[in-house]
XYZ file of C-alpha atoms in Angstrom:
589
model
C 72.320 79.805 74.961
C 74.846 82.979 75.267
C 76.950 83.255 78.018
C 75.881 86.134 80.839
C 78.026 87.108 83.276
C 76.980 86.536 86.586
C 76.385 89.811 88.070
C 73.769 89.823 85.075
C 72.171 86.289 85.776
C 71.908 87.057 89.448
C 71.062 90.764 89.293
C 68.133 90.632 92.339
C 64.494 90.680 91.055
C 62.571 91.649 94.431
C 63.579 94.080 97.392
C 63.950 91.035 99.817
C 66.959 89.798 97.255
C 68.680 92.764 97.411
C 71.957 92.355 99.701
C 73.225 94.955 102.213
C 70.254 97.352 101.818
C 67.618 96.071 104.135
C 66.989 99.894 105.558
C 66.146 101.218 101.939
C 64.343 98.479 100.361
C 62.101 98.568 103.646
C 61.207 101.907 103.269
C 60.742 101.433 99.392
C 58.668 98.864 100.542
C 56.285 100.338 102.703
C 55.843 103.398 100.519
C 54.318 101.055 97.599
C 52.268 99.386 100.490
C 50.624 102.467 101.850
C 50.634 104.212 98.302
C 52.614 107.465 99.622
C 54.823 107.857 96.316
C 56.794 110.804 96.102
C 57.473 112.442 92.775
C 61.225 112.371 92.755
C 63.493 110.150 94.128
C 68.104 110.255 94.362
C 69.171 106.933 94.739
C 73.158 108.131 96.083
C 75.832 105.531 97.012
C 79.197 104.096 95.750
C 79.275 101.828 92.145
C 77.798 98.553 91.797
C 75.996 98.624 95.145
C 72.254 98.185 93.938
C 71.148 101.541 93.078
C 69.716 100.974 89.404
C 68.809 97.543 90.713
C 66.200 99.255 93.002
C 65.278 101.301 90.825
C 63.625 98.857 88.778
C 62.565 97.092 91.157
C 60.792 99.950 92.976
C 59.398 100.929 89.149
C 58.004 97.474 88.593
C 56.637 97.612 91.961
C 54.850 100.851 91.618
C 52.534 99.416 88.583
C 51.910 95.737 89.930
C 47.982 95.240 89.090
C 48.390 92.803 92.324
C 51.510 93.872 94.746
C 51.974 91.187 97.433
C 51.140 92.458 101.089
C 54.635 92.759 101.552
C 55.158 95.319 99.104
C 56.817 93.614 96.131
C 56.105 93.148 92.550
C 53.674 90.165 92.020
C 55.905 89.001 88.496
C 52.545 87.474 87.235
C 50.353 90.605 86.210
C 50.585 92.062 82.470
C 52.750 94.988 83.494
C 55.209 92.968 85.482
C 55.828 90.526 82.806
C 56.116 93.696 80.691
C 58.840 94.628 82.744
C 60.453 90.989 83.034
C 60.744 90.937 79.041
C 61.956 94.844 78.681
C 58.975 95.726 77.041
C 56.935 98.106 79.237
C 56.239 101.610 78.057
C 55.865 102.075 81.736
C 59.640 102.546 82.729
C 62.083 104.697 80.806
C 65.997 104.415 81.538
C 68.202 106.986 80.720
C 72.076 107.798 80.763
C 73.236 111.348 81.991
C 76.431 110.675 80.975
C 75.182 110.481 76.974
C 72.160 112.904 77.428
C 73.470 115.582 79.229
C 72.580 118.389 76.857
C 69.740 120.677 76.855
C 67.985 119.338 74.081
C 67.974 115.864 75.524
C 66.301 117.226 78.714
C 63.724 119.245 76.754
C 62.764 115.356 74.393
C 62.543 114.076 78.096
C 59.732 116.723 78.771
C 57.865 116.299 75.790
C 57.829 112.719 76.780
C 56.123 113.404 80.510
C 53.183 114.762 78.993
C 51.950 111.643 77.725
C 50.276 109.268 80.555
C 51.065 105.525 80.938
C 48.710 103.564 78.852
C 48.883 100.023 80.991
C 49.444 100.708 84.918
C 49.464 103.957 87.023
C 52.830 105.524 86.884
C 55.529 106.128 83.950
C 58.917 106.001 85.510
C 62.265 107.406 84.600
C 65.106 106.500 85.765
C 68.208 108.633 84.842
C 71.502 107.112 85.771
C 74.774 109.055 86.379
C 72.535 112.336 86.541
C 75.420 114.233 88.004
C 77.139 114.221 84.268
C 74.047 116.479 83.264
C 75.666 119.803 82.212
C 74.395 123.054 84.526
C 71.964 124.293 81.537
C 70.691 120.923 81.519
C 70.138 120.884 85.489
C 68.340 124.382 85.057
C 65.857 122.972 82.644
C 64.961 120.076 84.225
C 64.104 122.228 87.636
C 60.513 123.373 87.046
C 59.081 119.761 85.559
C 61.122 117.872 88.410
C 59.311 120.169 90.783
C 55.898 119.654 89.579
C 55.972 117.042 87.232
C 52.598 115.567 86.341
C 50.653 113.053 88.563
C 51.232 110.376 86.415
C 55.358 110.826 86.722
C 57.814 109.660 89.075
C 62.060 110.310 88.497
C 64.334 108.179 90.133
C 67.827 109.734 89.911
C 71.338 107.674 90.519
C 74.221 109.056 90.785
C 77.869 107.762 92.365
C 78.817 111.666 93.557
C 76.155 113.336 94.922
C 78.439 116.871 95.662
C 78.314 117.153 92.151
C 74.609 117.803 91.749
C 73.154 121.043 92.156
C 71.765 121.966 95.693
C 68.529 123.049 93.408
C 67.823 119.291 92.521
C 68.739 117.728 95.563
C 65.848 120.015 97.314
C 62.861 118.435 94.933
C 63.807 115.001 95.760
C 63.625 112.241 98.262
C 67.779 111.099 99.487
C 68.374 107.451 99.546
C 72.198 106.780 100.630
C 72.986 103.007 99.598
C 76.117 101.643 101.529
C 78.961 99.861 100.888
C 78.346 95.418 101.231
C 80.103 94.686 103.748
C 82.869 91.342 103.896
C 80.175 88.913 104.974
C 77.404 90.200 103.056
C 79.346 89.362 99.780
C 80.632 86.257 100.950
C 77.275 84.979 101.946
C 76.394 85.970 98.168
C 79.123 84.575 96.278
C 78.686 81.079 97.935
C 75.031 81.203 97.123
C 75.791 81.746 93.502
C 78.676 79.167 93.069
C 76.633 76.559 94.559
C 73.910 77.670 92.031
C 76.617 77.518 89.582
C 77.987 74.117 90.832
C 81.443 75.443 91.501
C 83.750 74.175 94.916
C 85.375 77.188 96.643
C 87.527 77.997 99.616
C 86.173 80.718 101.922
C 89.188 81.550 102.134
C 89.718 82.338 98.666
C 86.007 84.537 98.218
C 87.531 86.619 101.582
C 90.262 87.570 99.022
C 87.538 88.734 96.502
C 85.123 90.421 98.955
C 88.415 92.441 99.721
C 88.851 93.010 96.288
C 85.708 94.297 95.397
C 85.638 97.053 98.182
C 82.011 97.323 99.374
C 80.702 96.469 95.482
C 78.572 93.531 94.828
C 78.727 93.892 90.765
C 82.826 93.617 91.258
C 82.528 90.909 93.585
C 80.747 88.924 90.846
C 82.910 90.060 87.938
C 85.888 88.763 89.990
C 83.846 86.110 90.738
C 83.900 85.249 87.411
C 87.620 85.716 86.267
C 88.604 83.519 89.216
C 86.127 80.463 88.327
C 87.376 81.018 84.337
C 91.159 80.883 85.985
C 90.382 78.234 88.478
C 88.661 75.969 86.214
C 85.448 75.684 88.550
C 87.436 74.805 92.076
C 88.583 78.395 93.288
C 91.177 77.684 96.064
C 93.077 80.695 97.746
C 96.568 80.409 96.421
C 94.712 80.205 92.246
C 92.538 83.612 93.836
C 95.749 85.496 94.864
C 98.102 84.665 92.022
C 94.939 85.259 89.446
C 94.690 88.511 90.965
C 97.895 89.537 91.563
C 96.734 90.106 95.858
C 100.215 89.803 98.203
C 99.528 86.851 100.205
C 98.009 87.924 104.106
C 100.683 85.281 105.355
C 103.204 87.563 104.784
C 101.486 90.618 107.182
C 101.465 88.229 110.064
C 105.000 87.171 109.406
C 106.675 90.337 109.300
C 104.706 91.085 112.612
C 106.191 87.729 113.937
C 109.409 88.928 112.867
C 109.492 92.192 114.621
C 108.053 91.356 117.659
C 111.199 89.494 117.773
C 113.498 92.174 116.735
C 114.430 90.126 114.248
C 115.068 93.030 111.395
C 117.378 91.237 108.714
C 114.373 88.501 108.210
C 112.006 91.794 107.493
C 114.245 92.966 105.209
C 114.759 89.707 103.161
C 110.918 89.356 103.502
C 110.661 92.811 101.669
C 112.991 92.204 99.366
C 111.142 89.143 97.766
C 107.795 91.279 98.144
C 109.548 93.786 95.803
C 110.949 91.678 93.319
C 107.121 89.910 92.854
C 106.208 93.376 91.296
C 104.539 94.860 94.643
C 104.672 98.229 95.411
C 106.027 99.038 98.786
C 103.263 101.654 99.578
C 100.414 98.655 98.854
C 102.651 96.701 101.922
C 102.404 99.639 103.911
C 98.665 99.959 103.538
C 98.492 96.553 103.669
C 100.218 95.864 107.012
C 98.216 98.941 108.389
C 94.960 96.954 108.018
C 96.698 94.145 109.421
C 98.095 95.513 112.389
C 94.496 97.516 112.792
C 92.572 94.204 112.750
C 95.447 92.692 115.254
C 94.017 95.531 117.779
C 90.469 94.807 117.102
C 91.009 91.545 117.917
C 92.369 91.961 120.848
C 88.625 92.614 122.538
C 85.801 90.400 121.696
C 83.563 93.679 121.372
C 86.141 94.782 118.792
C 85.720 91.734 116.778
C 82.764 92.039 114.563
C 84.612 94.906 113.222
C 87.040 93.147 111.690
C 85.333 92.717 108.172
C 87.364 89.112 107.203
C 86.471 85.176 107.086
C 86.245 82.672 110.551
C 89.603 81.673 109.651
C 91.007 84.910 109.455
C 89.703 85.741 112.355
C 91.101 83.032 114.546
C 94.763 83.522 113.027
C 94.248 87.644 114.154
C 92.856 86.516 117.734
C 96.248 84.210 118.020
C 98.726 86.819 116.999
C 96.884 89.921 119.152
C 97.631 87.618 122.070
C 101.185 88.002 121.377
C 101.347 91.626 120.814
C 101.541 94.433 123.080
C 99.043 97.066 122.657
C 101.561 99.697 122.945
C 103.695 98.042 119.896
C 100.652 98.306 118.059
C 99.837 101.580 118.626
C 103.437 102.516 117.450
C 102.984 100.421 114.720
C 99.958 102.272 113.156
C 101.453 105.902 114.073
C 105.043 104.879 111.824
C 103.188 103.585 108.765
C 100.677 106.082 108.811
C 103.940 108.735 108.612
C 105.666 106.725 105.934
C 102.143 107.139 104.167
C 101.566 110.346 104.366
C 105.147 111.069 103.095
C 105.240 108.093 100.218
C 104.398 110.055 97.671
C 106.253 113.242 98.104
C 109.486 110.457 98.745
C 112.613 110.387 96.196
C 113.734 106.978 97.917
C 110.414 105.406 98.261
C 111.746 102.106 98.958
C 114.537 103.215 101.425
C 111.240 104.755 103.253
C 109.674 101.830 103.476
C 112.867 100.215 104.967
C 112.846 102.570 107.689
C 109.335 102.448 108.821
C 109.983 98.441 108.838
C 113.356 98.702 111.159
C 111.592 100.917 113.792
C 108.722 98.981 113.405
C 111.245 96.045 114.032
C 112.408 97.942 116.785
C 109.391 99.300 118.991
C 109.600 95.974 121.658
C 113.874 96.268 121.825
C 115.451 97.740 124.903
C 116.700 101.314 124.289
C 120.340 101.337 123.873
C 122.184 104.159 125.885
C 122.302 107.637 123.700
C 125.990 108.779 122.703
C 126.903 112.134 123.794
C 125.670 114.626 121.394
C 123.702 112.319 119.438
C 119.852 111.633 119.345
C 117.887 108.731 122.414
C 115.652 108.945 119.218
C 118.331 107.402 117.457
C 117.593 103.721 115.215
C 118.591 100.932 117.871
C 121.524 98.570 117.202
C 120.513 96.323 113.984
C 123.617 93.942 114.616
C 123.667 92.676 117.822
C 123.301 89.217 117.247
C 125.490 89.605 114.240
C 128.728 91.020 116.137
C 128.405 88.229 119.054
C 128.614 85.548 116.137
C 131.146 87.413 114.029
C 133.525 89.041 115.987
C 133.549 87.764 120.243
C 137.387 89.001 120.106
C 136.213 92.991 119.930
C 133.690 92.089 122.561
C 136.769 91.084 125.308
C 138.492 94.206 124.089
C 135.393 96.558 124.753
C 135.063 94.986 128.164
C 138.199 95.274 128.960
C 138.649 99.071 128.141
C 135.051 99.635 130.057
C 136.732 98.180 133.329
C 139.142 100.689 133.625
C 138.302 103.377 136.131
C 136.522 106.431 134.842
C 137.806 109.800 134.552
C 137.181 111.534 138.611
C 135.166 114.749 138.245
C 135.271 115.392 142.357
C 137.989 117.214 143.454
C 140.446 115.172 145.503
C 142.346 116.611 148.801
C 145.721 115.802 148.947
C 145.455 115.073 152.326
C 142.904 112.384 151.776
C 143.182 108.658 152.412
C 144.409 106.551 149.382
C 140.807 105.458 148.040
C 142.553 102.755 145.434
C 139.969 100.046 146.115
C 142.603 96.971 144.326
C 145.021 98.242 147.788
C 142.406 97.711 150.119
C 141.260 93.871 148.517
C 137.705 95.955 147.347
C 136.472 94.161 143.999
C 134.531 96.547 141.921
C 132.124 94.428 139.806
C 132.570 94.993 135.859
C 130.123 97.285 134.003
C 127.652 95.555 131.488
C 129.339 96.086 128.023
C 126.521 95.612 125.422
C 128.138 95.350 121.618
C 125.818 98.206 119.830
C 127.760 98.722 116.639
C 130.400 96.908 114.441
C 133.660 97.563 115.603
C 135.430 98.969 118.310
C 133.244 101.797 120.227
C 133.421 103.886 123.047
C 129.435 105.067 122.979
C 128.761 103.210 126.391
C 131.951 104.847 128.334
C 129.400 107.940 129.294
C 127.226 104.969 130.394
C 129.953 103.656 132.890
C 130.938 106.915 134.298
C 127.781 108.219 134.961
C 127.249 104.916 137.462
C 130.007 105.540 139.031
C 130.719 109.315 139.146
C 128.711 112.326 140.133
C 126.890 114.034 137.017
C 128.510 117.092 136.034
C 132.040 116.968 135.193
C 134.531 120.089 136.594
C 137.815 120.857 134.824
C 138.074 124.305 135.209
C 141.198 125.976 134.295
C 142.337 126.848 137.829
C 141.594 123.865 139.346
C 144.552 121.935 141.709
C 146.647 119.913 140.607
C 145.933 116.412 141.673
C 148.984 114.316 142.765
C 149.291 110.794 143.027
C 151.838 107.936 144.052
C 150.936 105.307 141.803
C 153.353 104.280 139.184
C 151.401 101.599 137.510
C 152.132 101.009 133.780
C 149.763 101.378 130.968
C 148.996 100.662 127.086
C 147.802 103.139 124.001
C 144.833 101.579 124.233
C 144.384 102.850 127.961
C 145.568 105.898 127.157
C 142.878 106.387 124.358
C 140.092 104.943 126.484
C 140.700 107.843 129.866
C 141.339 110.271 126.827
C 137.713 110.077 125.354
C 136.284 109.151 128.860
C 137.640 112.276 129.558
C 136.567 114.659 126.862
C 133.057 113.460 127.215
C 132.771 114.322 130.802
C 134.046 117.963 129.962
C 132.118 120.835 131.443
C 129.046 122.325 129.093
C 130.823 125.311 128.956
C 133.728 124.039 127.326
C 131.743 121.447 124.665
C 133.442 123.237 121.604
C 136.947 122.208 122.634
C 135.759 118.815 124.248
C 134.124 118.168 120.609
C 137.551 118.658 118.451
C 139.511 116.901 121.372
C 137.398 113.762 120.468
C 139.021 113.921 117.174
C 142.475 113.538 118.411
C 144.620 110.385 119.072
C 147.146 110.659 121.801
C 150.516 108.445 121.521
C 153.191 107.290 123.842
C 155.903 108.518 122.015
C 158.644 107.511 124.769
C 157.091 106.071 127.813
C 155.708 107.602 129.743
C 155.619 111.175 127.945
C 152.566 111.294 125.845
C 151.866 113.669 123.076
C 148.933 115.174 121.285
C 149.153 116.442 117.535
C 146.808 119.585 117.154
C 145.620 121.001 113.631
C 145.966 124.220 114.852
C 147.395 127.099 116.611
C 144.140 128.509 118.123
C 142.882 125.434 118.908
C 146.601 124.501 120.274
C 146.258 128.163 122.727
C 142.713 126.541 124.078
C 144.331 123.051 125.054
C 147.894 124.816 126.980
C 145.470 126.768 128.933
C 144.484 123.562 130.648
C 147.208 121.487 129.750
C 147.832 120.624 133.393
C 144.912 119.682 134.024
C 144.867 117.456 131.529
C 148.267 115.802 132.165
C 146.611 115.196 135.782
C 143.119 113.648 135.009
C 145.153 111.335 132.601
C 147.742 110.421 135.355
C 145.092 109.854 138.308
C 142.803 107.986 135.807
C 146.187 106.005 134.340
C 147.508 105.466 137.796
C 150.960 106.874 136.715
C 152.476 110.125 138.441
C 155.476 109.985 136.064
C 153.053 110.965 132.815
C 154.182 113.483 131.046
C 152.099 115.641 127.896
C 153.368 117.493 125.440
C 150.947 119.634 122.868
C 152.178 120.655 119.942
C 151.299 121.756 116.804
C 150.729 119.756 113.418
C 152.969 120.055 110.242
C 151.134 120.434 106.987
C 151.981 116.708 105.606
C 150.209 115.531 109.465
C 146.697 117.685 108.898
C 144.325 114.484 107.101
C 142.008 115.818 105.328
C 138.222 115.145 105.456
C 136.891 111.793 104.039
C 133.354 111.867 101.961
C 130.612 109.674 102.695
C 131.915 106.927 100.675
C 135.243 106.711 102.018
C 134.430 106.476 105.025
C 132.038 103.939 103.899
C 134.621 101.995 102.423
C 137.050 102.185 105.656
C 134.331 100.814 107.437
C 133.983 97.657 104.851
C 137.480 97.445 105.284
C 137.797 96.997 108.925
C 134.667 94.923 109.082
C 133.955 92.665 106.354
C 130.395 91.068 107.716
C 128.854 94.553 106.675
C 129.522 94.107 103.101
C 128.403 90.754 103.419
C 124.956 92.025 104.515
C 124.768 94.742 102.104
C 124.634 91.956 99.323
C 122.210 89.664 101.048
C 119.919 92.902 101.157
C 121.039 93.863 97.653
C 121.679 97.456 98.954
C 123.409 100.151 97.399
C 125.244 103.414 98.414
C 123.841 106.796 97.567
C-alpha cells in the first residue's frame, strides 16, 4: 500500500473530529438537525485550519438517508459511502484559483440546473474563491442569489477582503480560527501513538510553534520530523531538523542581563549568528519570551501562554526573578529595534544595542557628565577595569579627594575654614571606575556634595587671598583645572567648553602656564585671568601660584584626530579593549 501523508490519513471524517472548531461544527450541526439549510455558505479562516474539511463533511451530512440525532453523517447509507469512495454526483469541488474565468462560471451554471439524482442536495464547494476574476464574481451574483432548491455553495477562501462586498451579502460567514498550542499537541500525540512513534512533548511544542495556528502544517512537520528522527522524535532531533534556535538560549540571555552581565550576551549572540540565525528572528524571539515571562507572572495570566507543562514551569521560575518594570522595558526596546530592523544599514550592530540596554535596565545609573546625555549607555566595563587595572582606580581616588573648586565667595576677614588645621576628617567621596582609563566624569559628582549648585566667577569678582603655601603636583593642578571649568557659570559655557581642552603645566614652580590656540579665545581667558589664578591657588592651597596665558605658536596648534585615531590612542593606552574587541569579533566603521 502507497504511502499517505498524515494530514491525509487523519484528515477528520465527522464534525465531532474536527479540532479547534467546536463553535462552527455545532452550528453546522444543528442546522442539518433541524433542516434550516441556507443556500450559500463562506467558510473564511487562515490555511490548513479545517475549512474544506467541513465542507465535506457538512456536504456528506446534508444527504445522509439516516443522519445520527446528533447531526452527523451516518457513513453506512448509499450516499455516504458514495462520498467515502469519491464517487457521489452529489458533491462537486472546485478550484478558483484554476477556474476563475467567465466561462468556467457560466459551465458551473449549466451544471445547477440539473437536480441530484441519489439524495436531496447537490453541493459545490469552490475553494480559494477569492482568485475568481471581478467578471467572474459578477456572473456568479444572480444564480448565487437564487440558486435552485436543490443547490447549496460552500465558498473557502484564506482572504476574505478580497471578495466582493456583493458575494459576501448572499452568504452565510463562518470565521474558522487559528488551533491553538494545546489543541495541536493533543492531536499530534493522538496520531503518533496511532502511528506507534515515541515523542517528547517537548519536541511537538516546537512543532505546534512551527505550524502557527495550522493543523495540516503541524502534520506535515509532523512527518519530516518522524522521517528525520527515525520514529523517536526528541527535542534537540526537532530543533536541529528544523533549523528552530533553541528556547534555552531566551532564558539565558534573560539570566544574563538581569545580572548585568553584557559581555556573556554578546558572546551568546555571537554564536547565535554564526549558526545562520538572523538577529531580527532573536529579537522576535526573545519578545515572545520575555511576553510569556510577564504572563507568567499571574496565575490568571497563565493559560495565555500557548506552550507545553514544562515550558510553563521553567517561565513561572524565571518571572519570579524578574522585575516587572525590567520587563516592561524589555518589550518597549525590542519592539523599537523591530520596528527599525528593516530600514537598518547595521542590522546586527542594532541588535547589539537593544541587547546592552536590555543588559542594562536593572544597573544603577551612573552619574551624567556635564554636557552629555543621563540617557547615556551605562558603564559596560566595570568589572573589567577592577580586574585589569586597580592602579588607575588609587589614582582616580586620589584626585577625587582633593577639595573642590569654592563657588561661595569668601570674606577676607573670615576664620581659616581649613578643616586638616582644625583635626576635621572629611570622609572620601565614592569613586566608581565608569570607563577605561583615567576620567574626571564623577568630579561634578563630588562638588555638587559638597558645594552649593551654581558656580559664580564673574569677571569682577574679589580676589580671594590665602596663606597657605602647601605644595602640589601636575596632576593636582589638572584635577582643580577641570573641576573648575565644569563649575563655570551658564553664561560663560562657550569658554568653559574650549578651557576643558587645555592642559595647564608647571613650567617653573610654582608659575603655571596655559597654551591657547588663539588670540580671541586668549582676550576671553585675560579678562578673568585673576580669577582664575585665585580659584586655582585657594583650591591648590598655594598663595605663591602664579599664571601666565599666552598664545600658541603654529608648530604647538595639534590638529584634530578622526574617529580612528583616536580609536587607536585609546587601544594604545589601554590594551584590555582590544582584547575585547577580538573576543566579540568587532570591527571599526
Amino acid at each position: 500500500m502507497d504511502y499517505i501523508v498524515s494530514a491525509r490519513k487523519y484528515r477528520p471524517m465527522t464534525f465531532d473530529s474536527v479540532v479547534g472548531q467546536s463553535a462552527l461544527t455545532t452550528t453546522l450541526k444543528n442546522a442539518v438537525k433541524s433542516g434550516k439549510l441556507a443556500h450559500a455558505y463562506l467558510f473564511c479562516g487562515p490555511r490548513g485550519v479545517g475549512k474544506t474539511t467541513c465542507a465535506r463533511i457538512f456536504a456528506k451530512a446534508i444527504n445522509c438517508e439516516h443522519p445520527t440525532p446528533d447531526g452527523d453523517a451516518c457513513n453506512e447509507c448509499e450516499s455516504c459511502k458514495a462520498f467515502l469512495e469519491q464517487r457521489s454526483y452529489n458533491m462537486f469541488e472546485l478550484d478558483g484559483a484554476s477556474n476563475n474565468g467567465v466561462e468556467q462560471i457560466k459551465a458551473l451554471m449549466e451544471q445547477t440546473r440539473i437536480p441530484a439524482q441519489v439524495g436531496r442536495y447537490k453541493v459545490f464547494i469552490i475553494d480559494e474563491v477569492h482568485m475568481l476574476s471581478s467578471s467572474a464574481f459578477n456572473a456568479f451574483l444572480k444564480t448565487l442569489e437564487e440558486p435552485p432548491a436543490h443547490v447549496i455553495f460552500i465558498l473557502a477562501t484564506t482572504e476574505k477582503h478580497k471578495i466582493l462586498p456583493t458575494i459576501i451579502s448572499r452568504c452565510q460567514i463562518y470565521d474558522f480560527e487559528r488551533m491553538t498550542v494545546n489543541d495541536i499537541i493533543n492531536h499530534l500525540k493522538m496520531v503518533a501513538e496511532k502511528e506507534n512513534v515515541t515523542y517528547e512533548e517537548e519536541a511537538l511544542n516546537v512543532i505546534a510553534e512551527k505550524a502557527d495556528g495550522g493543523m495540516r502544517d503541524a502534520l506535515s512537520i509532523f512527518d519530516q520530523a518522524v522521517s528525520f528522527c527515525q520514529g523517536n522524535i526528541t527535542y534537540q532531533k526537532v530543533i536541529e531538523d528544523l533549523n528552530v534556535l533553541d528556547a534555552e538560549n531566551y532564558f539565558n540571555i534573560i539570566d544574563y542581563a538581569l545580572e548585568n552581565k553584557v559581555c556573556d550576551v554578546m558572546v551568546l549572540l555571537n554564536s547565535v549568528i554564526s549558526k545562520g540565525f538572523d538577529g531580527g528572528h532573536l529579537i522576535n524571539g526573545l519578545a515572545q519570551h520575555v511576553r510569556n515571562v510577564l504572563m507568567a507572572k499571574d496565575e490568571q495570566t497563565i493559560p495565555l501562554i500557548e506552550v507545553s507543562q514544562q515550558q510553563a514551569v521553567k517561565f513561572k521560575e524565571q518571572a519570579k526573578k524578574c522585575p516587572v518594570k525590567f520587563l516592561y522595558t524589555a518589550l518597549r526596546l525590542m519592539n523599537q529595534c523591530d520596528q527599525a530592523y528593516r530600514q537598518s544599514s547595521n542590522k546586527r550592530l542594532l541588535v547589539e544595542l537593544t541587547l546592552i540596554e536590555i543588559a542594562q535596565i536593572t544597573q544603577e545609573d551612573d552619574t551624567p557628565a556635564a554636557g552629555r546625555s543621563p540617557k547615556r549607555l551605562k558603564s559596560l566595563f566595570q568589572k573589567l577595569v577592577k580586574q585589569v587595572q586597580p592602579q588607575q582606580a588609587a589614582q582616580q581616588v586620589a584626585a577625587a579627594e582633593q577639595k573642590p573648586l569654592q563657588t561661595a565667595k569668601v570674606q577676607p576677614s573670615a576664620p581659616d575654614t581649613n578643616p586638616q588645621e582644625k583635626g576635621i576628617r572629611r570622609p572620601a567621596p565614592k569613586v566608581r571606575l565608569d570607563s577605561i582609563g583615567f576620567s574626571f566624569a564623577n568630579l561634578k559628582k563630588v562638588s555638587h556634595e559638597t558645594q552649593p549648585a551654581e558656580a559664580d566667577i564673574p569677571e569682577t569678582a574679589p580676589v580671594i587671598e590665602t596663606t597657605d603655601q602647601k605644595q602640589f603636583t601636575e596632576t593636582e593642578l589638572i584635577t582643580q583645572w577641570v573641576a573648575m571649568c565644569r563649575r563655570m557659570p551658564q553664561q560663560m559655557a562657550g569658554i568653559s567648553a574650549r578651557m576643558l581642552n587645555m592642559k595647564p603645566v608647571i613650567t617653573q614652580y610654582p608659575n603655571v602656564e596655559v597654551t591657547v590656540d588663539n588670540q580671541m579665545l586668549l582676550n576671553q581667558m585675560n579678562s578673568i585671568r585673576g580669577r582664575i589664578r585665585s580659584t586655582l591657588a585657594n583650591d591648590l592651597h598655594n598663595n605663591d601660584l602664579t599664571l601666565t596665558l599666552r598664545l600658541a605658536k603654529s608648530e604647538e596648534v595639534k590638529r584634530v584626530l578622526s574617529k580612528k585615531e583616536l580609536f587607536e590612542a585609546i587601544i594604545k593606552k589601554n590594551p584590555a579593549i582590544e582584547k575585547l574587541r577580538g573576543l566579540l569579533d568587532l570591527e571599526f566603521t
